[in-house]
Amino acid sequence: MTNPAGSGLSGSSADDADTELLAAVRAGNTDAYGLLYQRHRSAARAFAHGLVTDPSDADDLVSETFAKVLATLRAGRGPIVAFRAYLHTTLRHVLYHRARRDRRLEFTDDLTRYDEGQPFLDPALERLERTYAARAYNALPDRWRDVLWRTEIEGASPAEVAPQLGLTPNAVAVLAHRAREGLRRLYLQQHVAVADPPECRWVGDRLGGRVRGRLAHRDSVRLEAHVAWCTECRARLAEVTEINQRHYRPYRQRNHATPAD
């Protein structure tokens, strides 16, 4: 195998080089992973610096992400192509899990005080959640985005929106309900890590619907049969279920932002 670490590679040549290196890593060649690290480290650091404010946190995040991806590849899972996209997705989920873990820690020398105090909102986690919410919103059909914007952001009632959409107030209320449910499902889906095996990918694409009770019976049976033996998909399902139970609201009512293009 030729050394594809040179910076002159671009486009399909770079993708082909990554594919070769990924295959070599799966075959046990750790030097190949070193080349992947060299090729994508700068992009990963730039991405991490956009998510956290402390440079040392960004470096730790990148190191943990590369270690996690290496372990995944050694186990015969992970990406076959599109390594950078997989790396960035993993980085976001590592950040999310770290934020959740840190929120559970309590450092105090006074164990007699159990008042709740003021809730702590981790800025990095909040920024990540907003990103997920924005992506979910942008993935909605235009009509759903329109009714959500008018009712949830502008605060208009179904009766006020009805003439603008050419619907009855009741039809607007039904449409808004469906749009909100679709937004919740897509928002939950943003938290699902990329899975490489086809059946895991199929299950991962439907976890949001499973948690919201919106899967067809046949799909539910197939999904439940899979998570009964697949520990990774079972963990993903538990994570999405926990997020749903926290009642995160993936949009803010009546703010003064402008709609996305």
PDB file of C-alpha atoms in Angstrom:
ATOM      1  CA  MET A   1       0.000   0.000   0.000  1.00  0.00           C
ATOM      2  CA  THR A   2       1.329   3.406  -0.923  1.00  0.00           C
ATOM      3  CA  ASN A   3       1.653   6.156   1.602  1.00  0.00           C
ATOM      4  CA  PRO A   4      -1.431   8.371   1.163  1.00  0.00           C
ATOM      5  CA  ALA A   5      -0.577  10.864   3.849  1.00  0.00           C
ATOM      6  CA  GLY A   6       0.500  13.590   1.485  1.00  0.00           C
ATOM      7  CA  SER A   7      -1.447  16.829   1.641  1.00  0.00           C
ATOM      8  CA  GLY A   8      -1.684  16.989  -2.138  1.00  0.00           C
ATOM      9  CA  LEU A   9      -4.511  14.451  -2.255  1.00  0.00           C
ATOM     10  CA  SER A  10      -7.963  15.848  -2.870  1.00  0.00           C
ATOM     11  CA  GLY A  11     -11.460  14.789  -3.890  1.00  0.00           C
ATOM     12  CA  SER A  12     -11.934  11.142  -4.784  1.00  0.00           C
ATOM     13  CA  SER A  13      -8.201  10.430  -4.393  1.00  0.00           C
ATOM     14  CA  ALA A  14      -8.334  11.472  -0.754  1.00  0.00           C
ATOM     15  CA  ASP A  15     -11.488   9.421  -0.214  1.00  0.00           C
ATOM     16  CA  ASP A  16      -9.854   6.389  -1.804  1.00  0.00           C
ATOM     17  CA  ALA A  17      -6.801   6.864   0.391  1.00  0.00           C
ATOM     18  CA  ASP A  18      -8.979   6.952   3.511  1.00  0.00           C
ATOM     19  CA  THR A  19     -10.765   3.802   2.364  1.00  0.00           C
ATOM     20  CA  GLU A  20      -7.456   1.984   1.977  1.00  0.00           C
ATOM     21  CA  LEU A  21      -6.283   3.141   5.383  1.00  0.00           C
ATOM     22  CA  LEU A  22      -9.529   2.102   7.056  1.00  0.00           C
ATOM     23  CA  ALA A  23      -9.235  -1.362   5.556  1.00  0.00           C
ATOM     24  CA  ALA A  24      -5.636  -1.566   6.796  1.00  0.00           C
ATOM     25  CA  VAL A  25      -6.642  -0.546  10.326  1.00  0.00           C
ATOM     26  CA  ARG A  26      -9.295  -3.263  10.393  1.00  0.00           C
ATOM     27  CA  ALA A  27      -6.589  -5.700   9.343  1.00  0.00           C
ATOM     28  CA  GLY A  28      -4.515  -4.700  12.388  1.00  0.00           C
ATOM     29  CA  ASN A  29      -2.207  -2.051  10.913  1.00  0.00           C
ATOM     30  CA  THR A  30      -1.943   0.645  13.607  1.00  0.00           C
ATOM     31  CA  ASP A  31       0.457   2.685  11.464  1.00  0.00           C
ATOM     32  CA  ALA A  32      -2.413   3.187   9.014  1.00  0.00           C
ATOM     33  CA  TYR A  33      -4.448   4.762  11.786  1.00  0.00           C
ATOM     34  CA  GLY A  34      -1.523   7.076  12.489  1.00  0.00           C
ATOM     35  CA  LEU A  35      -1.789   8.280   8.907  1.00  0.00           C
ATOM     36  CA  LEU A  36      -5.528   8.847   9.295  1.00  0.00           C
ATOM     37  CA  TYR A  37      -4.788  10.829  12.438  1.00  0.00           C
ATOM     38  CA  GLN A  38      -2.274  13.021  10.603  1.00  0.00           C
ATOM     39  CA  ARG A  39      -4.682  13.612   7.719  1.00  0.00           C
ATOM     40  CA  HIS A  40      -7.706  14.581   9.817  1.00  0.00           C
ATOM     41  CA  ARG A  41      -6.311  15.922  13.088  1.00  0.00           C
ATOM     42  CA  SER A  42      -6.361  19.587  12.025  1.00  0.00           C
ATOM     43  CA  ALA A  43      -9.946  19.400  10.793  1.00  0.00           C
ATOM     44  CA  ALA A  44     -11.031  17.647  13.977  1.00  0.00           C
ATOM     45  CA  ARG A  45      -9.328  20.262  16.153  1.00  0.00           C
ATOM     46  CA  ALA A  46     -10.951  23.102  14.212  1.00  0.00           C
ATOM     47  CA  PHE A  47     -14.325  21.413  14.612  1.00  0.00           C
ATOM     48  CA  ALA A  48     -13.762  20.860  18.339  1.00  0.00           C
ATOM     49  CA  HIS A  49     -12.742  24.499  18.886  1.00  0.00           C
ATOM     50  CA  GLY A  50     -16.088  25.492  17.426  1.00  0.00           C
ATOM     51  CA  LEU A  51     -17.893  23.462  20.090  1.00  0.00           C
ATOM     52  CA  VAL A  52     -15.906  24.331  23.238  1.00  0.00           C
ATOM     53  CA  THR A  53     -14.250  27.489  24.480  1.00  0.00           C
ATOM     54  CA  ASP A  54     -11.241  26.061  26.341  1.00  0.00           C
ATOM     55  CA  PRO A  55      -8.395  24.972  23.976  1.00  0.00           C
ATOM     56  CA  SER A  56      -7.346  22.206  26.377  1.00  0.00           C
ATOM     57  CA  ASP A  57     -10.888  20.856  26.362  1.00  0.00           C
ATOM     58  CA  ALA A  58     -10.797  20.808  22.574  1.00  0.00           C
ATOM     59  CA  ASP A  59      -7.527  18.845  22.544  1.00  0.00           C
ATOM     60  CA  ASP A  60      -8.894  16.352  25.076  1.00  0.00           C
ATOM     61  CA  LEU A  61     -12.041  15.992  23.016  1.00  0.00           C
ATOM     62  CA  VAL A  62     -10.082  15.263  19.848  1.00  0.00           C
ATOM     63  CA  SER A  63      -7.850  12.712  21.606  1.00  0.00           C
ATOM     64  CA  GLU A  64     -10.815  10.896  23.124  1.00  0.00           C
ATOM     65  CA  THR A  65     -12.625  10.869  19.791  1.00  0.00           C
ATOM     66  CA  PHE A  66      -9.697   9.371  17.873  1.00  0.00           C
ATOM     67  CA  ALA A  67      -9.256   6.740  20.600  1.00  0.00           C
ATOM     68  CA  LYS A  68     -12.933   5.841  20.453  1.00  0.00           C
ATOM     69  CA  VAL A  69     -12.921   5.531  16.667  1.00  0.00           C
ATOM     70  CA  LEU A  70      -9.794   3.341  16.784  1.00  0.00           C
ATOM     71  CA  ALA A  71     -11.460   0.997  19.272  1.00  0.00           C
ATOM     72  CA  THR A  72     -14.512   0.819  17.023  1.00  0.00           C
ATOM     73  CA  LEU A  73     -12.414  -0.029  13.954  1.00  0.00           C
ATOM     74  CA  ARG A  74     -10.462  -2.681  15.845  1.00  0.00           C
ATOM     75  CA  ALA A  75     -13.767  -4.294  16.783  1.00  0.00           C
ATOM     76  CA  GLY A  76     -14.623  -4.562  13.078  1.00  0.00           C
ATOM     77  CA  ARG A  77     -17.202  -1.791  13.123  1.00  0.00           C
ATOM     78  CA  GLY A  78     -17.195   1.851  12.138  1.00  0.00           C
ATOM     79  CA  PRO A  79     -16.859   3.527   8.752  1.00  0.00           C
ATOM     80  CA  ILE A  80     -15.753   1.947   5.512  1.00  0.00           C
ATOM     81  CA  VAL A  81     -15.813   5.283   3.700  1.00  0.00           C
ATOM     82  CA  ALA A  82     -16.367   8.940   4.698  1.00  0.00           C
ATOM     83  CA  PHE A  83     -13.982   8.800   7.654  1.00  0.00           C
ATOM     84  CA  ARG A  84     -14.051  12.532   8.391  1.00  0.00           C
ATOM     85  CA  ALA A  85     -17.846  12.667   8.540  1.00  0.00           C
ATOM     86  CA  TYR A  86     -17.835   9.707  10.923  1.00  0.00           C
ATOM     87  CA  LEU A  87     -15.074  11.327  12.992  1.00  0.00           C
ATOM     88  CA  HIS A  88     -17.011  14.574  13.378  1.00  0.00           C
ATOM     89  CA  THR A  89     -20.198  12.746  14.292  1.00  0.00           C
ATOM     90  CA  THR A  90     -18.316  10.762  16.929  1.00  0.00           C
ATOM     91  CA  LEU A  91     -16.735  13.946  18.257  1.00  0.00           C
ATOM     92  CA  ARG A  92     -20.140  15.537  18.766  1.00  0.00           C
ATOM     93  CA  HIS A  93     -21.397  12.495  20.629  1.00  0.00           C
ATOM     94  CA  VAL A  94     -18.284  12.306  22.799  1.00  0.00           C
ATOM     95  CA  LEU A  95     -18.875  15.930  23.767  1.00  0.00           C
ATOM     96  CA  TYR A  96     -22.505  15.206  24.514  1.00  0.00           C
ATOM     97  CA  HIS A  97     -21.691  12.175  26.696  1.00  0.00           C
ATOM     98  CA  ARG A  98     -18.974  14.065  28.558  1.00  0.00           C
ATOM     99  CA  ALA A  99     -21.359  16.898  29.327  1.00  0.00           C
ATOM    100  CA  ARG A 100     -23.980  14.462  30.598  1.00  0.00           C
ATOM    101  CA  ARG A 101     -21.399  12.665  32.734  1.00  0.00           C
ATOM    102  CA  ASP A 102     -20.038  15.891  34.206  1.00  0.00           C
ATOM    103  CA  ARG A 103     -23.504  17.055  35.169  1.00  0.00           C
ATOM    104  CA  ARG A 104     -23.820  13.998  37.405  1.00  0.00           C
ATOM    105  CA  LEU A 105     -20.656  14.831  39.379  1.00  0.00           C
ATOM    106  CA  GLU A 106     -20.808  16.753  42.621  1.00  0.00           C
ATOM    107  CA  PHE A 107     -17.704  18.215  44.264  1.00  0.00           C
ATOM    108  CA  THR A 108     -18.397  19.403  47.798  1.00  0.00           C
ATOM    109  CA  ASP A 109     -17.038  19.091  51.332  1.00  0.00           C
ATOM    110  CA  ASP A 110     -20.477  19.618  52.843  1.00  0.00           C
ATOM    111  CA  LEU A 111     -22.670  16.555  52.341  1.00  0.00           C
ATOM    112  CA  THR A 112     -25.401  17.941  54.581  1.00  0.00           C
ATOM    113  CA  ARG A 113     -26.555  20.448  51.983  1.00  0.00           C
ATOM    114  CA  TYR A 114     -28.961  19.042  49.430  1.00  0.00           C
ATOM    115  CA  ASP A 115     -30.778  22.123  48.209  1.00  0.00           C
ATOM    116  CA  GLU A 116     -31.193  22.141  44.465  1.00  0.00           C
ATOM    117  CA  GLY A 117     -29.915  25.699  44.016  1.00  0.00           C
ATOM    118  CA  GLN A 118     -29.850  27.126  40.517  1.00  0.00           C
ATOM    119  CA  PRO A 119     -29.782  24.639  37.635  1.00  0.00           C
ATOM    120  CA  PHE A 120     -26.477  24.547  35.769  1.00  0.00           C
ATOM    121  CA  LEU A 121     -26.619  24.701  31.991  1.00  0.00           C
ATOM    122  CA  ASP A 122     -23.413  23.576  30.326  1.00  0.00           C
ATOM    123  CA  PRO A 123     -22.721  26.062  27.482  1.00  0.00           C
ATOM    124  CA  ALA A 124     -21.177  23.427  25.214  1.00  0.00           C
ATOM    125  CA  LEU A 125     -24.083  21.067  25.722  1.00  0.00           C
ATOM    126  CA  GLU A 126     -26.598  23.845  25.140  1.00  0.00           C
ATOM    127  CA  ARG A 127     -24.800  24.840  21.937  1.00  0.00           C
ATOM    128  CA  LEU A 128     -24.845  21.229  20.751  1.00  0.00           C
ATOM    129  CA  GLU A 129     -28.544  20.876  21.577  1.00  0.00           C
ATOM    130  CA  ARG A 130     -29.333  24.028  19.607  1.00  0.00           C
ATOM    131  CA  THR A 131     -27.408  22.605  16.656  1.00  0.00           C
ATOM    132  CA  TYR A 132     -29.437  19.404  16.828  1.00  0.00           C
ATOM    133  CA  ALA A 133     -32.681  21.377  17.057  1.00  0.00           C
ATOM    134  CA  ALA A 134     -31.755  23.534  14.043  1.00  0.00           C
ATOM    135  CA  ARG A 135     -30.885  20.489  11.943  1.00  0.00           C
ATOM    136  CA  ALA A 136     -34.136  18.791  12.910  1.00  0.00           C
ATOM    137  CA  TYR A 137     -36.119  21.901  11.986  1.00  0.00           C
ATOM    138  CA  ASN A 138     -34.374  22.268   8.619  1.00  0.00           C
ATOM    139  CA  ALA A 139     -35.100  18.611   7.813  1.00  0.00           C
ATOM    140  CA  LEU A 140     -38.865  19.128   8.130  1.00  0.00           C
ATOM    141  CA  PRO A 141     -41.091  19.548   5.055  1.00  0.00           C
ATOM    142  CA  ASP A 142     -41.588  23.187   4.083  1.00  0.00           C
ATOM    143  CA  ARG A 143     -45.251  23.188   5.118  1.00  0.00           C
ATOM    144  CA  TRP A 144     -44.410  21.878   8.596  1.00  0.00           C
ATOM    145  CA  ARG A 145     -41.642  24.425   9.049  1.00  0.00           C
ATOM    146  CA  ASP A 146     -43.992  27.182   7.969  1.00  0.00           C
ATOM    147  CA  VAL A 147     -46.744  26.289  10.438  1.00  0.00           C
ATOM    148  CA  LEU A 148     -44.254  25.815  13.274  1.00  0.00           C
ATOM    149  CA  TRP A 149     -42.680  29.177  12.603  1.00  0.00           C
ATOM    150  CA  ARG A 150     -46.008  30.963  12.564  1.00  0.00           C
ATOM    151  CA  THR A 151     -47.480  29.249  15.634  1.00  0.00           C
ATOM    152  CA  GLU A 152     -44.453  28.561  17.855  1.00  0.00           C
ATOM    153  CA  ILE A 153     -42.064  31.378  17.025  1.00  0.00           C
ATOM    154  CA  GLU A 154     -44.420  34.193  16.029  1.00  0.00           C
ATOM    155  CA  GLY A 155     -47.044  33.021  18.521  1.00  0.00           C
ATOM    156  CA  ALA A 156     -49.991  33.210  16.118  1.00  0.00           C
ATOM    157  CA  SER A 157     -53.125  31.205  16.861  1.00  0.00           C
ATOM    158  CA  PRO A 158     -54.524  28.604  14.424  1.00  0.00           C
ATOM    159  CA  ALA A 159     -57.351  31.021  13.626  1.00  0.00           C
ATOM    160  CA  GLU A 160     -54.847  33.723  12.663  1.00  0.00           C
ATOM    161  CA  VAL A 161     -52.738  31.348  10.566  1.00  0.00           C
ATOM    162  CA  ALA A 162     -55.634  29.635   8.785  1.00  0.00           C
ATOM    163  CA  PRO A 163     -56.279  32.330   6.114  1.00  0.00           C
ATOM    164  CA  GLN A 164     -52.555  32.526   5.326  1.00  0.00           C
ATOM    165  CA  LEU A 165     -52.339  28.788   4.662  1.00  0.00           C
ATOM    166  CA  GLY A 166     -55.763  28.402   3.077  1.00  0.00           C
ATOM    167  CA  LEU A 167     -56.909  26.003   5.813  1.00  0.00           C
ATOM    168  CA  THR A 168     -59.494  25.909   8.548  1.00  0.00           C
ATOM    169  CA  PRO A 169     -58.311  26.653  12.116  1.00  0.00           C
ATOM    170  CA  ASN A 170     -58.853  23.015  13.027  1.00  0.00           C
ATOM    171  CA  ALA A 171     -56.750  21.864  10.062  1.00  0.00           C
ATOM    172  CA  VAL A 172     -53.977  24.261  11.127  1.00  0.00           C
ATOM    173  CA  ALA A 173     -54.056  22.829  14.664  1.00  0.00           C
ATOM    174  CA  VAL A 174     -53.769  19.283  13.300  1.00  0.00           C
ATOM    175  CA  LEU A 175     -50.948  20.286  10.954  1.00  0.00           C
ATOM    176  CA  ALA A 176     -49.075  22.033  13.794  1.00  0.00           C
ATOM    177  CA  HIS A 177     -49.438  18.947  15.989  1.00  0.00           C
ATOM    178  CA  ARG A 178     -47.990  16.724  13.278  1.00  0.00           C
ATOM    179  CA  ALA A 179     -45.162  19.189  12.673  1.00  0.00           C
ATOM    180  CA  ARG A 180     -44.274  19.313  16.380  1.00  0.00           C
ATOM    181  CA  GLU A 181     -44.237  15.544  16.575  1.00  0.00           C
ATOM    182  CA  GLY A 182     -42.077  15.323  13.466  1.00  0.00           C
ATOM    183  CA  LEU A 183     -39.680  17.864  14.949  1.00  0.00           C
ATOM    184  CA  ARG A 184     -39.398  15.886  18.177  1.00  0.00           C
ATOM    185  CA  ARG A 185     -38.646  12.674  16.304  1.00  0.00           C
ATOM    186  CA  LEU A 186     -35.982  14.315  14.127  1.00  0.00           C
ATOM    187  CA  TYR A 187     -34.490  16.096  17.136  1.00  0.00           C
ATOM    188  CA  LEU A 188     -34.112  12.797  18.989  1.00  0.00           C
ATOM    189  CA  GLN A 189     -32.692  11.230  15.847  1.00  0.00           C
ATOM    190  CA  GLN A 190     -29.847  13.768  15.839  1.00  0.00           C
ATOM    191  CA  HIS A 191     -28.522  12.136  19.022  1.00  0.00           C
ATOM    192  CA  VAL A 192     -28.100   8.712  17.404  1.00  0.00           C
ATOM    193  CA  ALA A 193     -24.482   7.886  16.576  1.00  0.00           C
ATOM    194  CA  VAL A 194     -23.612   6.626  13.104  1.00  0.00           C
ATOM    195  CA  ALA A 195     -23.814   2.845  12.872  1.00  0.00           C
ATOM    196  CA  ASP A 196     -22.069   0.919  10.108  1.00  0.00           C
ATOM    197  CA  PRO A 197     -23.726  -2.544   9.910  1.00  0.00           C
ATOM    198  CA  PRO A 198     -26.805  -2.297   7.664  1.00  0.00           C
ATOM    199  CA  GLU A 199     -29.255  -3.599  10.263  1.00  0.00           C
ATOM    200  CA  CYS A 200     -27.836  -1.287  12.943  1.00  0.00           C
ATOM    201  CA  ARG A 201     -28.146   1.610  10.512  1.00  0.00           C
ATOM    202  CA  TRP A 202     -31.760   0.627   9.796  1.00  0.00           C
ATOM    203  CA  VAL A 203     -32.541   0.498  13.515  1.00  0.00           C
ATOM    204  CA  GLY A 204     -30.688   3.752  14.215  1.00  0.00           C
ATOM    205  CA  ASP A 205     -32.755   5.601  11.599  1.00  0.00           C
ATOM    206  CA  ARG A 206     -35.937   4.608  13.457  1.00  0.00           C
ATOM    207  CA  LEU A 207     -35.029   5.085  17.110  1.00  0.00           C
ATOM    208  CA  GLY A 208     -36.657   8.516  17.262  1.00  0.00           C
ATOM    209  CA  GLY A 209     -39.905   7.065  15.931  1.00  0.00           C
ATOM    210  CA  ARG A 210     -39.675   4.127  18.337  1.00  0.00           C
ATOM    211  CA  VAL A 211     -39.294   6.403  21.356  1.00  0.00           C
ATOM    212  CA  ARG A 212     -42.181   8.602  20.234  1.00  0.00           C
ATOM    213  CA  GLY A 213     -44.407   5.583  19.553  1.00  0.00           C
ATOM    214  CA  ARG A 214     -44.678   6.335  15.843  1.00  0.00           C
ATOM    215  CA  LEU A 215     -43.339   3.155  14.256  1.00  0.00           C
ATOM    216  CA  ALA A 216     -45.453   0.785  12.217  1.00  0.00           C
ATOM    217  CA  HIS A 217     -46.083  -2.559  13.943  1.00  0.00           C
ATOM    218  CA  ARG A 218     -43.890  -4.506  11.524  1.00  0.00           C
ATOM    219  CA  ASP A 219     -40.979  -2.098  12.005  1.00  0.00           C
ATOM    220  CA  SER A 220     -41.427  -2.187  15.787  1.00  0.00           C
ATOM    221  CA  VAL A 221     -41.204  -5.983  15.830  1.00  0.00           C
ATOM    222  CA  ARG A 222     -38.049  -5.919  13.699  1.00  0.00           C
ATOM    223  CA  LEU A 223     -36.467  -3.202  15.835  1.00  0.00           C
ATOM    224  CA  GLU A 224     -37.248  -4.922  19.137  1.00  0.00           C
ATOM    225  CA  ALA A 225     -35.854  -8.206  17.844  1.00  0.00           C
ATOM    226  CA  HIS A 226     -32.608  -6.461  16.919  1.00  0.00           C
ATOM    227  CA  VAL A 227     -32.066  -4.531  20.155  1.00  0.00           C
ATOM    228  CA  ALA A 228     -32.739  -7.712  22.123  1.00  0.00           C
ATOM    229  CA  TRP A 229     -29.302  -9.003  21.109  1.00  0.00           C
ATOM    230  CA  CYS A 230     -27.389  -5.909  19.876  1.00  0.00           C
ATOM    231  CA  THR A 231     -25.866  -4.176  22.902  1.00  0.00           C
ATOM    232  CA  GLU A 232     -24.800  -1.068  20.954  1.00  0.00           C
ATOM    233  CA  CYS A 233     -28.264  -0.397  19.520  1.00  0.00           C
ATOM    234  CA  ARG A 234     -29.789  -1.121  22.913  1.00  0.00           C
ATOM    235  CA  ALA A 235     -27.512   1.534  24.413  1.00  0.00           C
ATOM    236  CA  ARG A 236     -28.511   3.996  21.664  1.00  0.00           C
ATOM    237  CA  LEU A 237     -32.173   3.310  22.378  1.00  0.00           C
ATOM    238  CA  ALA A 238     -31.634   3.876  26.119  1.00  0.00           C
ATOM    239  CA  GLU A 239     -29.846   7.158  25.401  1.00  0.00           C
ATOM    240  CA  VAL A 240     -32.578   8.495  23.122  1.00  0.00           C
ATOM    241  CA  THR A 241     -35.243   7.366  25.606  1.00  0.00           C
ATOM    242  CA  GLU A 242     -33.486   9.271  28.386  1.00  0.00           C
ATOM    243  CA  ILE A 243     -33.248  12.408  26.258  1.00  0.00           C
ATOM    244  CA  ASN A 244     -36.945  12.197  25.429  1.00  0.00           C
ATOM    245  CA  GLN A 245     -37.838  11.783  29.109  1.00  0.00           C
ATOM    246  CA  ARG A 246     -35.932  14.956  29.990  1.00  0.00           C
ATOM    247  CA  HIS A 247     -38.547  16.833  27.971  1.00  0.00           C
ATOM    248  CA  TYR A 248     -36.042  18.960  26.046  1.00  0.00           C
ATOM    249  CA  ARG A 249     -37.948  21.531  24.018  1.00  0.00           C
ATOM    250  CA  PRO A 250     -36.281  21.679  20.592  1.00  0.00           C
ATOM    251  CA  TYR A 251     -37.437  25.202  19.880  1.00  0.00           C
ATOM    252  CA  ARG A 252     -38.164  28.409  21.778  1.00  0.00           C
ATOM    253  CA  GLN A 253     -41.496  30.149  21.532  1.00  0.00           C
ATOM    254  CA  ARG A 254     -41.825  33.782  20.588  1.00  0.00           C
ATOM    255  CA  ASN A 255     -38.176  34.649  20.187  1.00  0.00           C
ATOM    256  CA  HIS A 256     -37.052  37.249  17.718  1.00  0.00           C
ATOM    257  CA  ALA A 257     -34.798  35.175  15.483  1.00  0.00           C
ATOM    258  CA  THR A 258     -35.299  35.035  11.763  1.00  0.00           C
ATOM    259  CA  PRO A 259     -36.317  31.792  10.017  1.00  0.00           C
ATOM    260  CA  ALA A 260     -33.677  29.612   8.438  1.00  0.00           C
ATOM    261  CA  ASP A 261     -33.359  29.620   4.701  1.00  0.00           C
TER     262      ASP A 261
END
